[in-house]
PDB file of C-alpha atoms in Angstrom:
ATOM      1  CA  MET A  23     126.259  77.285  87.605  1.00 42.00           C
ATOM      2  CA  SER A  24     125.712  74.055  85.852  1.00 39.00           C
ATOM      3  CA  THR A  25     124.235  71.336  88.120  1.00 40.00           C
ATOM      4  CA  LYS A  26     124.201  68.686  85.466  1.00 39.00           C
ATOM      5  CA  ASP A  27     125.006  65.243  86.820  1.00 39.00           C
ATOM      6  CA  THR A  28     125.481  66.665  90.266  1.00 43.00           C
ATOM      7  CA  LYS A  29     124.942  64.902  93.474  1.00 44.00           C
ATOM      8  CA  VAL A  30     125.488  66.276  96.987  1.00 46.00           C
ATOM      9  CA  THR A  31     127.019  63.637  99.183  1.00 46.00           C
ATOM     10  CA  GLU A  32     127.822  63.447 102.655  1.00 42.00           C
ATOM     11  CA  GLY A  33     131.473  63.973 101.767  1.00 43.00           C
ATOM     12  CA  GLY A  34     130.786  66.995  99.828  1.00 44.00           C
ATOM     13  CA  LEU A  35     131.951  67.549  96.092  1.00 52.00           C
ATOM     14  CA  ASN A  36     133.793  70.025  93.786  1.00 57.00           C
ATOM     15  CA  VAL A  37     130.695  72.175  93.373  1.00 81.00           C
ATOM     16  CA  THR A  38     131.101  75.778  94.607  1.00 87.00           C
ATOM     17  CA  LEU A  39     128.082  77.278  96.214  1.00 89.00           C
ATOM     18  CA  THR A  40     127.293  80.703  97.845  1.00 92.00           C
ATOM     19  CA  ILE A  41     124.886  80.798 100.651  1.00 94.00           C
ATOM     20  CA  ARG A  42     123.683  84.089 102.189  1.00 95.00           C
ATOM     21  CA  LEU A  43     122.773  84.652 105.803  1.00 96.00           C
ATOM     22  CA  LEU A  44     120.987  87.529 107.336  1.00 94.00           C
ATOM     23  CA  MET A  45     122.216  88.375 110.798  1.00 92.00           C
ATOM     24  CA  HIS A  46     121.637  91.118 113.387  1.00 87.00           C
ATOM     25  CA  GLY A  47     124.520  93.175 114.684  1.00 82.00           C
ATOM     26  CA  LYS A  48     124.843  91.222 117.886  1.00 84.00           C
ATOM     27  CA  GLU A  49     125.004  87.993 116.054  1.00 89.00           C
ATOM     28  CA  VAL A  50     127.731  89.315 113.696  1.00 91.00           C
ATOM     29  CA  GLY A  51     129.769  90.621 116.546  1.00 90.00           C
ATOM     30  CA  SER A  52     129.725  86.931 117.852  1.00 92.00           C
ATOM     31  CA  ILE A  53     130.913  85.547 114.595  1.00 93.00           C
ATOM     32  CA  ILE A  54     133.639  88.249 114.145  1.00 92.00           C
ATOM     33  CA  GLY A  55     134.932  87.862 117.684  1.00 92.00           C
ATOM     34  CA  LYS A  56     137.607  89.836 119.447  1.00 90.00           C
ATOM     35  CA  LYS A  57     139.883  91.464 116.758  1.00 89.00           C
ATOM     36  CA  GLY A  58     138.437  89.235 113.998  1.00 91.00           C
ATOM     37  CA  GLU A  59     139.591  86.189 115.608  1.00 94.00           C
ATOM     38  CA  THR A  60     136.583  84.029 115.492  1.00 95.00           C
ATOM     39  CA  VAL A  61     135.822  84.543 111.724  1.00 95.00           C
ATOM     40  CA  LYS A  62     139.517  84.069 111.020  1.00 95.00           C
ATOM     41  CA  LYS A  63     139.514  80.636 112.699  1.00 96.00           C
ATOM     42  CA  MET A  64     136.239  79.795 110.942  1.00 96.00           C
ATOM     43  CA  ARG A  65     137.657  80.806 107.535  1.00 96.00           C
ATOM     44  CA  GLU A  66     140.884  78.683 108.128  1.00 96.00           C
ATOM     45  CA  GLU A  67     139.172  75.559 109.650  1.00 96.00           C
ATOM     46  CA  SER A  68     136.307  75.459 107.096  1.00 96.00           C
ATOM     47  CA  GLY A  69     138.160  76.621 104.043  1.00 95.00           C
ATOM     48  CA  ALA A  70     135.026  78.562 103.087  1.00 96.00           C
ATOM     49  CA  ARG A  71     135.095  82.371 102.064  1.00 96.00           C
ATOM     50  CA  ILE A  72     133.300  84.170 104.767  1.00 96.00           C
ATOM     51  CA  ASN A  73     132.365  87.801 103.951  1.00 94.00           C
ATOM     52  CA  ILE A  74     130.413  90.161 106.162  1.00 92.00           C
ATOM     53  CA  SER A  75     128.649  93.098 104.451  1.00 89.00           C
ATOM     54  CA  GLU A  76     129.952  96.644 105.585  1.00 80.00           C
ATOM     55  CA  GLY A  77     128.098  99.214 107.417  1.00 70.00           C
ATOM     56  CA  SER A  78     126.185 100.173 110.616  1.00 66.00           C
ATOM     57  CA  CYS A  79     123.018  98.500 109.629  1.00 73.00           C
ATOM     58  CA  PRO A  80     120.945  96.694 112.162  1.00 77.00           C
ATOM     59  CA  GLU A  81     121.196  93.928 109.858  1.00 85.00           C
ATOM     60  CA  ARG A  82     124.180  92.513 107.876  1.00 90.00           C
ATOM     61  CA  ILE A  83     124.515  89.913 105.279  1.00 94.00           C
ATOM     62  CA  VAL A  84     127.103  86.980 105.836  1.00 95.00           C
ATOM     63  CA  THR A  85     128.114  85.397 102.449  1.00 96.00           C
ATOM     64  CA  ILE A  86     129.706  81.826 102.713  1.00 96.00           C
ATOM     65  CA  THR A  87     131.213  80.500  99.492  1.00 95.00           C
ATOM     66  CA  GLY A  88     133.142  77.387  98.790  1.00 94.00           C
ATOM     67  CA  PRO A  89     132.710  73.578  98.052  1.00 92.00           C
ATOM     68  CA  THR A  90     129.536  72.122  99.909  1.00 90.00           C
ATOM     69  CA  ASP A  91     131.693  70.422 102.492  1.00 91.00           C
ATOM     70  CA  ALA A  92     133.467  73.810 103.348  1.00 94.00           C
ATOM     71  CA  ILE A  93     130.073  75.330 103.484  1.00 93.00           C
ATOM     72  CA  PHE A  94     128.735  72.620 105.822  1.00 93.00           C
ATOM     73  CA  LYS A  95     131.781  73.132 108.106  1.00 95.00           C
ATOM     74  CA  ALA A  96     131.221  76.756 108.247  1.00 96.00           C
ATOM     75  CA  PHE A  97     127.643  76.405 109.038  1.00 95.00           C
ATOM     76  CA  SER A  98     128.546  73.992 111.696  1.00 95.00           C
ATOM     77  CA  MET A  99     131.070  76.247 113.352  1.00 96.00           C
ATOM     78  CA  ILE A 100     128.434  79.172 113.330  1.00 96.00           C
ATOM     79  CA  ALA A 101     125.637  77.136 114.641  1.00 95.00           C
ATOM     80  CA  LEU A 102     127.920  75.940 117.460  1.00 95.00           C
ATOM     81  CA  LYS A 103     128.997  79.434 118.345  1.00 95.00           C
ATOM     82  CA  PHE A 104     125.299  80.570 118.605  1.00 94.00           C
ATOM     83  CA  GLU A 105     124.532  77.590 120.817  1.00 93.00           C
ATOM     84  CA  GLU A 106     127.627  78.689 122.959  1.00 92.00           C
ATOM     85  CA  ASP A 107     126.145  82.161 123.125  1.00 90.00           C
ATOM     86  CA  ILE A 108     122.838  80.997 124.261  1.00 88.00           C
ATOM     87  CA  ASN A 109     124.390  78.721 127.020  1.00 88.00           C
ATOM     88  CA  ALA A 110     126.380  81.747 128.212  1.00 86.00           C
ATOM     89  CA  SER A 111     123.356  84.021 128.255  1.00 81.00           C
ATOM     90  CA  MET A 112     121.316  81.408 130.335  1.00 81.00           C
ATOM     91  CA  THR A 113     124.082  80.885 132.944  1.00 80.00           C
ATOM     92  CA  ASN A 114     122.686  83.769 135.122  1.00 72.00           C
ATOM     93  CA  SER A 115     118.935  83.565 133.790  1.00 70.00           C
ATOM     94  CA  THR A 116     115.907  82.104 135.558  1.00 71.00           C
ATOM     95  CA  VAL A 117     114.749  80.638 132.248  1.00 68.00           C
ATOM     96  CA  THR A 118     114.718  76.859 132.205  1.00 71.00           C
ATOM     97  CA  SER A 119     114.136  75.908 128.606  1.00 75.00           C
ATOM     98  CA  LYS A 120     116.602  76.627 126.176  1.00 80.00           C
ATOM     99  CA  PRO A 121     115.819  78.655 123.130  1.00 85.00           C
ATOM    100  CA  PRO A 122     116.987  76.766 119.842  1.00 90.00           C
ATOM    101  CA  VAL A 123     119.723  77.886 117.600  1.00 92.00           C
ATOM    102  CA  THR A 124     118.138  80.203 114.769  1.00 93.00           C
ATOM    103  CA  LEU A 125     119.731  81.074 111.460  1.00 95.00           C
ATOM    104  CA  ARG A 126     118.064  82.979 108.608  1.00 95.00           C
ATOM    105  CA  LEU A 127     119.188  82.145 105.006  1.00 96.00           C
ATOM    106  CA  VAL A 128     118.477  84.554 102.093  1.00 96.00           C
ATOM    107  CA  VAL A 129     117.230  82.517  99.254  1.00 95.00           C
ATOM    108  CA  PRO A 130     116.041  83.755  95.613  1.00 94.00           C
ATOM    109  CA  ALA A 131     112.289  83.739  95.599  1.00 93.00           C
ATOM    110  CA  SER A 132     112.297  81.681  92.332  1.00 92.00           C
ATOM    111  CA  GLN A 133     113.910  78.858  94.275  1.00 94.00           C
ATOM    112  CA  CYS A 134     111.447  78.950  97.315  1.00 93.00           C
ATOM    113  CA  GLY A 135     108.916  77.029  95.395  1.00 93.00           C
ATOM    114  CA  SER A 136     111.176  74.100  95.023  1.00 94.00           C
ATOM    115  CA  LEU A 137     112.104  74.403  98.637  1.00 94.00           C
ATOM    116  CA  ILE A 138     108.405  74.399  99.652  1.00 94.00           C
ATOM    117  CA  GLY A 139     107.377  71.676  97.275  1.00 93.00           C
ATOM    118  CA  LYS A 140     103.828  70.777  96.012  1.00 92.00           C
ATOM    119  CA  GLY A 141     101.430  71.267  98.727  1.00 92.00           C
ATOM    120  CA  GLY A 142     104.260  71.863 101.277  1.00 92.00           C
ATOM    121  CA  SER A 143     105.362  68.326 100.739  1.00 94.00           C
ATOM    122  CA  LYS A 144     109.239  69.157 100.316  1.00 95.00           C
ATOM    123  CA  ILE A 145     109.508  71.547 103.458  1.00 94.00           C
ATOM    124  CA  LYS A 146     107.451  68.925 105.553  1.00 95.00           C
ATOM    125  CA  GLU A 147     109.969  66.317 104.368  1.00 96.00           C
ATOM    126  CA  ILE A 148     112.912  68.444 105.395  1.00 96.00           C
ATOM    127  CA  ARG A 149     111.297  69.172 108.831  1.00 95.00           C
ATOM    128  CA  GLU A 150     110.570  65.564 109.502  1.00 96.00           C
ATOM    129  CA  SER A 151     113.982  64.097 108.452  1.00 96.00           C
ATOM    130  CA  THR A 152     116.132  66.906 110.135  1.00 95.00           C
ATOM    131  CA  GLY A 153     114.232  67.847 113.198  1.00 94.00           C
ATOM    132  CA  ALA A 154     114.686  71.251 112.353  1.00 94.00           C
ATOM    133  CA  GLN A 155     111.980  74.050 112.136  1.00 92.00           C
ATOM    134  CA  VAL A 156     111.810  75.769 108.633  1.00 93.00           C
ATOM    135  CA  GLN A 157     109.913  78.616 107.677  1.00 91.00           C
ATOM    136  CA  VAL A 158     109.870  80.425 104.315  1.00 92.00           C
ATOM    137  CA  ALA A 159     108.769  84.027 104.552  1.00 90.00           C
ATOM    138  CA  GLY A 160     105.696  84.701 102.491  1.00 86.00           C
ATOM    139  CA  ASP A 161     107.001  88.117 101.325  1.00 87.00           C
ATOM    140  CA  MET A 162     110.134  89.018  99.527  1.00 89.00           C
ATOM    141  CA  LEU A 163     112.701  91.194 101.585  1.00 89.00           C
ATOM    142  CA  PRO A 164     112.404  94.902 100.716  1.00 87.00           C
ATOM    143  CA  ASN A 165     113.794  96.035  97.283  1.00 86.00           C
ATOM    144  CA  SER A 166     114.812  92.460  96.437  1.00 89.00           C
ATOM    145  CA  THR A 167     113.728  89.307  94.716  1.00 92.00           C
ATOM    146  CA  GLU A 168     114.754  87.204  97.735  1.00 93.00           C
ATOM    147  CA  ARG A 169     113.114  85.645 100.847  1.00 93.00           C
ATOM    148  CA  ALA A 170     114.283  84.924 104.343  1.00 93.00           C
ATOM    149  CA  VAL A 171     114.179  81.149 105.179  1.00 95.00           C
ATOM    150  CA  THR A 172     114.496  80.683 108.997  1.00 94.00           C
ATOM    151  CA  ILE A 173     115.891  77.579 110.307  1.00 95.00           C
ATOM    152  CA  SER A 174     115.840  76.727 114.145  1.00 93.00           C
ATOM    153  CA  GLY A 175     117.034  73.615 116.078  1.00 93.00           C
ATOM    154  CA  THR A 176     119.944  72.197 117.448  1.00 93.00           C
ATOM    155  CA  PRO A 177     123.159  72.637 115.707  1.00 94.00           C
ATOM    156  CA  ASP A 178     123.108  69.136 114.341  1.00 94.00           C
ATOM    157  CA  ALA A 179     119.494  69.568 112.876  1.00 95.00           C
ATOM    158  CA  ILE A 180     120.422  72.787 111.415  1.00 95.00           C
ATOM    159  CA  ILE A 181     123.585  71.151 109.544  1.00 94.00           C
ATOM    160  CA  HIS A 182     121.336  68.500 108.168  1.00 95.00           C
ATOM    161  CA  CYS A 183     118.690  70.920 107.227  1.00 96.00           C
ATOM    162  CA  VAL A 184     121.162  73.211 105.462  1.00 94.00           C
ATOM    163  CA  LYS A 185     122.456  70.168 103.455  1.00 93.00           C
ATOM    164  CA  GLN A 186     118.941  69.327 102.290  1.00 94.00           C
ATOM    165  CA  ILE A 187     118.369  72.961 101.135  1.00 94.00           C
ATOM    166  CA  CYS A 188     121.704  72.962  99.392  1.00 92.00           C
ATOM    167  CA  VAL A 189     120.433  69.849  97.390  1.00 91.00           C
ATOM    168  CA  VAL A 190     117.236  71.709  96.498  1.00 93.00           C
ATOM    169  CA  MET A 191     119.184  74.834  95.541  1.00 91.00           C
ATOM    170  CA  LEU A 192     121.531  72.752  93.212  1.00 90.00           C
ATOM    171  CA  GLU A 193     118.661  70.868  91.590  1.00 91.00           C
ATOM    172  CA  SER A 194     116.506  74.051  91.004  1.00 90.00           C
ATOM    173  CA  PRO A 195     118.831  77.006  90.009  1.00 90.00           C
ATOM    174  CA  PRO A 196     117.272  80.450  90.300  1.00 90.00           C
ATOM    175  CA  LYS A 197     115.109  81.473  87.353  1.00 88.00           C
ATOM    176  CA  GLY A 198     115.856  84.991  85.784  1.00 85.00           C
ATOM    177  CA  ALA A 199     117.770  87.710  87.510  1.00 85.00           C
ATOM    178  CA  THR A 200     117.941  87.919  91.245  1.00 87.00           C
ATOM    179  CA  ILE A 201     117.925  91.356  92.897  1.00 89.00           C
ATOM    180  CA  PRO A 202     119.987  90.760  96.153  1.00 91.00           C
ATOM    181  CA  TYR A 203     118.682  92.091  99.318  1.00 90.00           C
ATOM    182  CA  ARG A 204     120.929  94.740 100.804  1.00 87.00           C
ATOM    183  CA  PRO A 205     120.095  96.050 104.248  1.00 85.00           C
ATOM    184  CA  LYS A 206     119.896  99.670 104.540  1.00 76.00           C
ATOM    185  CA  PRO A 207     121.285 101.820 107.472  1.00 67.00           C
ATOM    186  CA  ALA A 208     118.767 102.820 110.089  1.00 54.00           C
ATOM    187  CA  SER A 209     119.495 105.417 112.694  1.00 48.00           C
ATOM    188  CA  ALA A 210     116.122 104.951 114.281  1.00 50.00           C
ATOM    189  CA  HIS A 211     113.062 102.939 113.470  1.00 52.00           C
ATOM    190  CA  ILE A 212     110.418 105.329 112.069  1.00 53.00           C
ATOM    191  CA  ILE A 213     106.656 104.737 112.031  1.00 55.00           C
ATOM    192  CA  PHE A 214     103.859 107.016 110.826  1.00 52.00           C
ATOM    193  CA  ALA A 215     100.281 107.716 111.947  1.00 51.00           C
ATOM    194  CA  GLY A 216      97.915 110.307 110.608  1.00 48.00           C
ATOM    195  CA  GLY A 217     100.802 112.292 108.821  1.00 50.00           C
ATOM    196  CA  GLN A 218     102.821 112.355 111.975  1.00 51.00           C
ATOM    197  CA  ALA A 219     106.460 110.679 112.268  1.00 54.00           C
ATOM    198  CA  PHE A 220     107.322 108.711 115.435  1.00 56.00           C
ATOM    199  CA  THR A 221     110.503 107.087 116.433  1.00 54.00           C
ATOM    200  CA  ILE A 222     110.572 103.847 118.447  1.00 53.00           C
ATOM    201  CA  GLN A 223     112.594 104.446 121.733  1.00 46.00           C
ATOM    202  CA  GLY A 224     112.499 101.265 123.786  1.00 46.00           C
ATOM    203  CA  GLN A 225     108.863 100.115 123.713  1.00 46.00           C
ATOM    204  CA  TYR A 226     107.275 103.528 123.029  1.00 49.00           C
ATOM    205  CA  ALA A 227     106.438 105.585 120.169  1.00 52.00           C
ATOM    206  CA  ILE A 228     107.605 109.035 120.597  1.00 52.00           C
ATOM    207  CA  PRO A 229     106.489 112.032 118.304  1.00 54.00           C
ATOM    208  CA  HIS A 230     109.385 112.857 115.911  1.00 52.00           C
ATOM    209  CA  PRO A 231     110.248 116.501 116.667  1.00 51.00           C
ATOM    210  CA  ASP A 232     110.414 119.379 114.173  1.00 45.00           C
ATOM    211  CA  VAL A 233     109.452 117.319 111.099  1.00 46.00           C
ATOM    212  CA  SER A 234     108.493 119.528 108.223  1.00 45.00           C
ATOM    213  CA  HIS A 235     106.184 117.942 105.427  1.00 48.00           C
ATOM    214  CA  ALA A 236     109.122 117.839 102.928  1.00 49.00           C
ATOM    215  CA  HIS A 237     111.174 116.096 105.651  1.00 50.00           C
ATOM    216  CA  LEU A 238     108.355 113.771 106.515  1.00 49.00           C
ATOM    217  CA  THR A 239     108.132 112.701 102.831  1.00 52.00           C
ATOM    218  CA  LYS A 240     112.002 112.100 102.871  1.00 49.00           C
ATOM    219  CA  LEU A 241     111.680 110.120 106.126  1.00 46.00           C
ATOM    220  CA  HIS A 242     109.007 108.085 104.574  1.00 49.00           C
ATOM    221  CA  GLN A 243     110.967 107.287 101.434  1.00 49.00           C
ATOM    222  CA  LEU A 244     113.818 106.069 103.824  1.00 47.00           C
ATOM    223  CA  ALA A 245     111.458 103.972 105.762  1.00 43.00           C
ATOM    224  CA  MET A 246     110.122 102.421 102.783  1.00 45.00           C
ATOM    225  CA  GLN A 247     113.599 100.961 102.042  1.00 43.00           C
ATOM    226  CA  HIS A 248     113.391  99.109 105.393  1.00 41.00           C
ATOM    227  CA  THR A 249     110.872  96.387 106.455  1.00 41.00           C
ATOM    228  CA  PRO A 250     107.884  98.617 106.583  1.00 41.00           C
ATOM    229  CA  PHE A 251     106.752  99.101 110.269  1.00 43.00           C
ATOM    230  CA  THR A 252     102.977  99.743 110.700  1.00 40.00           C
ATOM    231  CA  PRO A 253     101.565 103.118 111.334  1.00 41.00           C
ATOM    232  CA  LEU A 254     100.353 102.268 114.898  1.00 43.00           C
ATOM    233  CA  GLY A 255      97.492 100.040 113.443  1.00 41.00           C
ATOM    234  CA  GLN A 256      96.004 102.861 111.372  1.00 40.00           C
ATOM    235  CA  THR A 257      95.797 103.414 107.636  1.00 40.00           C
ATOM    236  CA  THR A 258      97.620 106.454 106.410  1.00 37.00           C
ATOM    237  CA  PRO A 259      95.947 107.953 103.173  1.00 38.00           C
ATOM    238  CA  GLY A 260      99.013 110.183 102.659  1.00 37.00           C
ATOM    239  CA  PHE A 261     101.318 107.177 102.797  1.00 38.00           C
ATOM    240  CA  PRO A 262      99.669 104.319 100.582  1.00 39.00           C
ATOM    241  CA  GLY A 263     102.831 102.283 100.660  1.00 40.00           C
ATOM    242  CA  LEU A 264     102.322 101.729 104.410  1.00 42.00           C
ATOM    243  CA  ASP A 265      98.436 100.958 104.287  1.00 43.00           C
ATOM    244  CA  THR A 266      97.843  98.221 106.702  1.00 43.00           C
ATOM    245  CA  THR A 267      94.620  97.130 105.169  1.00 47.00           C
ATOM    246  CA  SER A 268      96.540  95.203 102.473  1.00 55.00           C
ATOM    247  CA  SER A 269      96.510  91.484 102.296  1.00 72.00           C
ATOM    248  CA  THR A 270      95.688  90.215 105.798  1.00 79.00           C
ATOM    249  CA  SER A 271      97.291  86.948 106.807  1.00 82.00           C
ATOM    250  CA  SER A 272      98.189  84.893 109.794  1.00 84.00           C
ATOM    251  CA  HIS A 273     101.410  83.761 111.440  1.00 84.00           C
ATOM    252  CA  GLU A 274     101.966  81.287 114.219  1.00 83.00           C
ATOM    253  CA  LEU A 275     104.771  80.983 116.828  1.00 81.00           C
ATOM    254  CA  SER A 276     105.508  78.469 119.576  1.00 81.00           C
ATOM    255  CA  ILE A 277     106.803  80.082 122.688  1.00 82.00           C
ATOM    256  CA  PRO A 278     108.058  77.704 125.775  1.00 80.00           C
ATOM    257  CA  ASN A 279     105.731  78.088 128.727  1.00 82.00           C
ATOM    258  CA  ASP A 280     108.354  79.405 131.099  1.00 80.00           C
ATOM    259  CA  LEU A 281     108.966  82.286 128.607  1.00 82.00           C
ATOM    260  CA  ILE A 282     105.251  83.104 127.875  1.00 86.00           C
ATOM    261  CA  GLY A 283     104.932  85.349 131.027  1.00 87.00           C
ATOM    262  CA  CYS A 284     107.409  87.851 129.609  1.00 86.00           C
ATOM    263  CA  ILE A 285     105.219  88.396 126.627  1.00 88.00           C
ATOM    264  CA  ILE A 286     101.981  88.674 128.562  1.00 89.00           C
ATOM    265  CA  GLY A 287     103.308  90.935 131.364  1.00 87.00           C
ATOM    266  CA  ARG A 288     101.653  91.698 134.459  1.00 86.00           C
ATOM    267  CA  GLN A 289      97.971  91.552 133.886  1.00 86.00           C
ATOM    268  CA  GLY A 290      98.441  91.386 130.254  1.00 87.00           C
ATOM    269  CA  SER A 291     100.396  94.839 130.082  1.00 87.00           C
ATOM    270  CA  LYS A 292     103.065  93.816 127.741  1.00 88.00           C
ATOM    271  CA  ILE A 293     100.931  91.782 125.266  1.00 89.00           C
ATOM    272  CA  ASN A 294      98.564  94.855 125.066  1.00 88.00           C
ATOM    273  CA  GLU A 295     101.445  97.054 124.387  1.00 86.00           C
ATOM    274  CA  ILE A 296     102.703  94.879 121.574  1.00 87.00           C
ATOM    275  CA  ARG A 297      99.175  94.777 120.127  1.00 87.00           C
ATOM    276  CA  GLN A 298      98.809  98.662 120.505  1.00 85.00           C
ATOM    277  CA  MET A 299     102.262  99.213 118.754  1.00 83.00           C
ATOM    278  CA  SER A 300     102.038  96.604 116.044  1.00 82.00           C
ATOM    279  CA  GLY A 301      98.380  97.150 115.242  1.00 84.00           C
ATOM    280  CA  ALA A 302      98.085  93.174 114.833  1.00 87.00           C
ATOM    281  CA  GLN A 303      95.698  90.942 116.411  1.00 90.00           C
ATOM    282  CA  ILE A 304      97.602  88.580 118.764  1.00 92.00           C
ATOM    283  CA  LYS A 305      96.051  85.333 120.262  1.00 91.00           C
ATOM    284  CA  ILE A 306      97.725  83.205 122.854  1.00 89.00           C
ATOM    285  CA  ALA A 307      96.403  79.671 123.010  1.00 88.00           C
ATOM    286  CA  ASN A 308      95.405  78.268 126.327  1.00 85.00           C
ATOM    287  CA  ALA A 309      98.090  75.743 127.804  1.00 81.00           C
ATOM    288  CA  MET A 310      97.559  72.260 126.507  1.00 80.00           C
ATOM    289  CA  GLU A 311      98.016  69.515 128.973  1.00 80.00           C
ATOM    290  CA  GLY A 312     101.396  67.935 128.593  1.00 79.00           C
ATOM    291  CA  SER A 313     102.585  70.562 126.272  1.00 80.00           C
ATOM    292  CA  VAL A 314     105.807  72.637 127.014  1.00 81.00           C
ATOM    293  CA  GLU A 315     104.787  75.196 124.484  1.00 82.00           C
ATOM    294  CA  ARG A 316     102.036  77.838 123.870  1.00 85.00           C
ATOM    295  CA  GLN A 317     100.814  78.845 120.373  1.00 87.00           C
ATOM    296  CA  ILE A 318     100.628  82.572 119.514  1.00 89.00           C
ATOM    297  CA  THR A 319      98.693  83.483 116.484  1.00 91.00           C
ATOM    298  CA  ILE A 320      99.428  86.861 114.915  1.00 90.00           C
ATOM    299  CA  THR A 321      96.909  88.286 112.340  1.00 90.00           C
ATOM    300  CA  GLY A 322      97.367  91.581 110.218  1.00 86.00           C
ATOM    301  CA  SER A 323      99.050  92.882 107.121  1.00 83.00           C
ATOM    302  CA  PRO A 324     102.638  91.781 106.620  1.00 80.00           C
ATOM    303  CA  ALA A 325     103.875  94.991 108.183  1.00 79.00           C
ATOM    304  CA  ASN A 326     101.735  94.481 111.279  1.00 81.00           C
ATOM    305  CA  ILE A 327     103.162  90.940 111.728  1.00 83.00           C
ATOM    306  CA  SER A 328     106.622  92.013 111.024  1.00 80.00           C
ATOM    307  CA  LEU A 329     106.594  94.458 113.896  1.00 83.00           C
ATOM    308  CA  ALA A 330     104.761  92.191 116.203  1.00 84.00           C
ATOM    309  CA  GLN A 331     107.403  89.535 115.605  1.00 82.00           C
ATOM    310  CA  TYR A 332     110.107  92.175 116.204  1.00 81.00           C
ATOM    311  CA  LEU A 333     108.651  93.309 119.459  1.00 84.00           C
ATOM    312  CA  ILE A 334     108.048  89.665 120.667  1.00 85.00           C
ATOM    313  CA  ASN A 335     111.554  88.665 119.732  1.00 79.00           C
ATOM    314  CA  ALA A 336     112.899  91.766 121.634  1.00 78.00           C
ATOM    315  CA  ARG A 337     110.975  90.833 124.677  1.00 80.00           C
ATOM    316  CA  LEU A 338     112.287  87.167 124.532  1.00 77.00           C
ATOM    317  CA  SER A 339     115.854  88.334 123.956  1.00 73.00           C
ATOM    318  CA  SER A 340     115.735  90.626 126.912  1.00 71.00           C
ATOM    319  CA  GLU A 341     114.307  87.799 129.114  1.00 70.00           C
ATOM    320  CA  VAL A 342     116.899  85.455 128.179  1.00 66.00           C
ATOM    321  CA  SER A 343     119.643  87.991 128.818  1.00 61.00           C
ATOM    322  CA  GLY A 344     118.373  88.454 132.181  1.00 59.00           C
ATOM    323  CA  LEU A 345     117.161  91.984 131.433  1.00 50.00           C
ATOM    324  CA  GLY A 346     113.482  91.088 131.538  1.00 45.00           C
ATOM    325  CA  ALA A 347     112.734  94.034 133.964  1.00 45.00           C
ATOM    326  CA  LEU A 348     113.580  96.485 131.160  1.00 42.00           C
TER     327      LEU A 348
END
């Protein structure tokens, strides 16, 4: 796509763009609506083509194609729908602070450098001018050359943020071939420890029954096609692809004060469970005077961090939906 003499304006322009979003099944269900009515309305009102990847995967790709103004309209409708869902889930909940709307874009890794900017200058500028939180994943999505870019904030902040990201993507087209991320079906999350396979059931790792060595190898190959989950904080010489000693890094999260209790649990039971299952080090900062949030620092391999984030998000989701007792 040529971007010569192209400027993105508030009114949009005749440039066709394709933006890909990564969504969980529940989010996709919300976008589709009963008998497909919601997505039909979004297509008609925005003028954008909205395609949702097939399959019974835990994650689906939503592709939005059209002129920039049609894309912004589609994003606006999606963000407002998600906010509606959050408001509905809070109706019978004891939670007082409202979680932000969150969207995950899938962006070719070759464009992420331009999005971050020199020394993080561009991403800082986008955060400050839009009021949205923007995070570019350090690692590429499995079997692809794409990264997830997570945007959180009010629907208004998200639209402004998407507009700025589109400008960057038009000004810096992808370099070389892009291998797109394709979510793989998963009947159960499988993790490994000491040559033994486990499946995650609720918040517990249950030994996988009757797994022969050949079957285990096949399960491992399948698991490698997903975001690699850590083998219960251990290294597994038989499965070097899931060795958690590789490249330790840290990731920070901000959690509202009134939600931190569901992460910690009674006498620290929940946070210890998450530490044990993920193999990550998780530190919760002390409450700061006047602050409505607490910082959580997760340290470990990308696989450790990924599983810890997944488990923390699962706790938050169940709490906001009023299922905190589960």
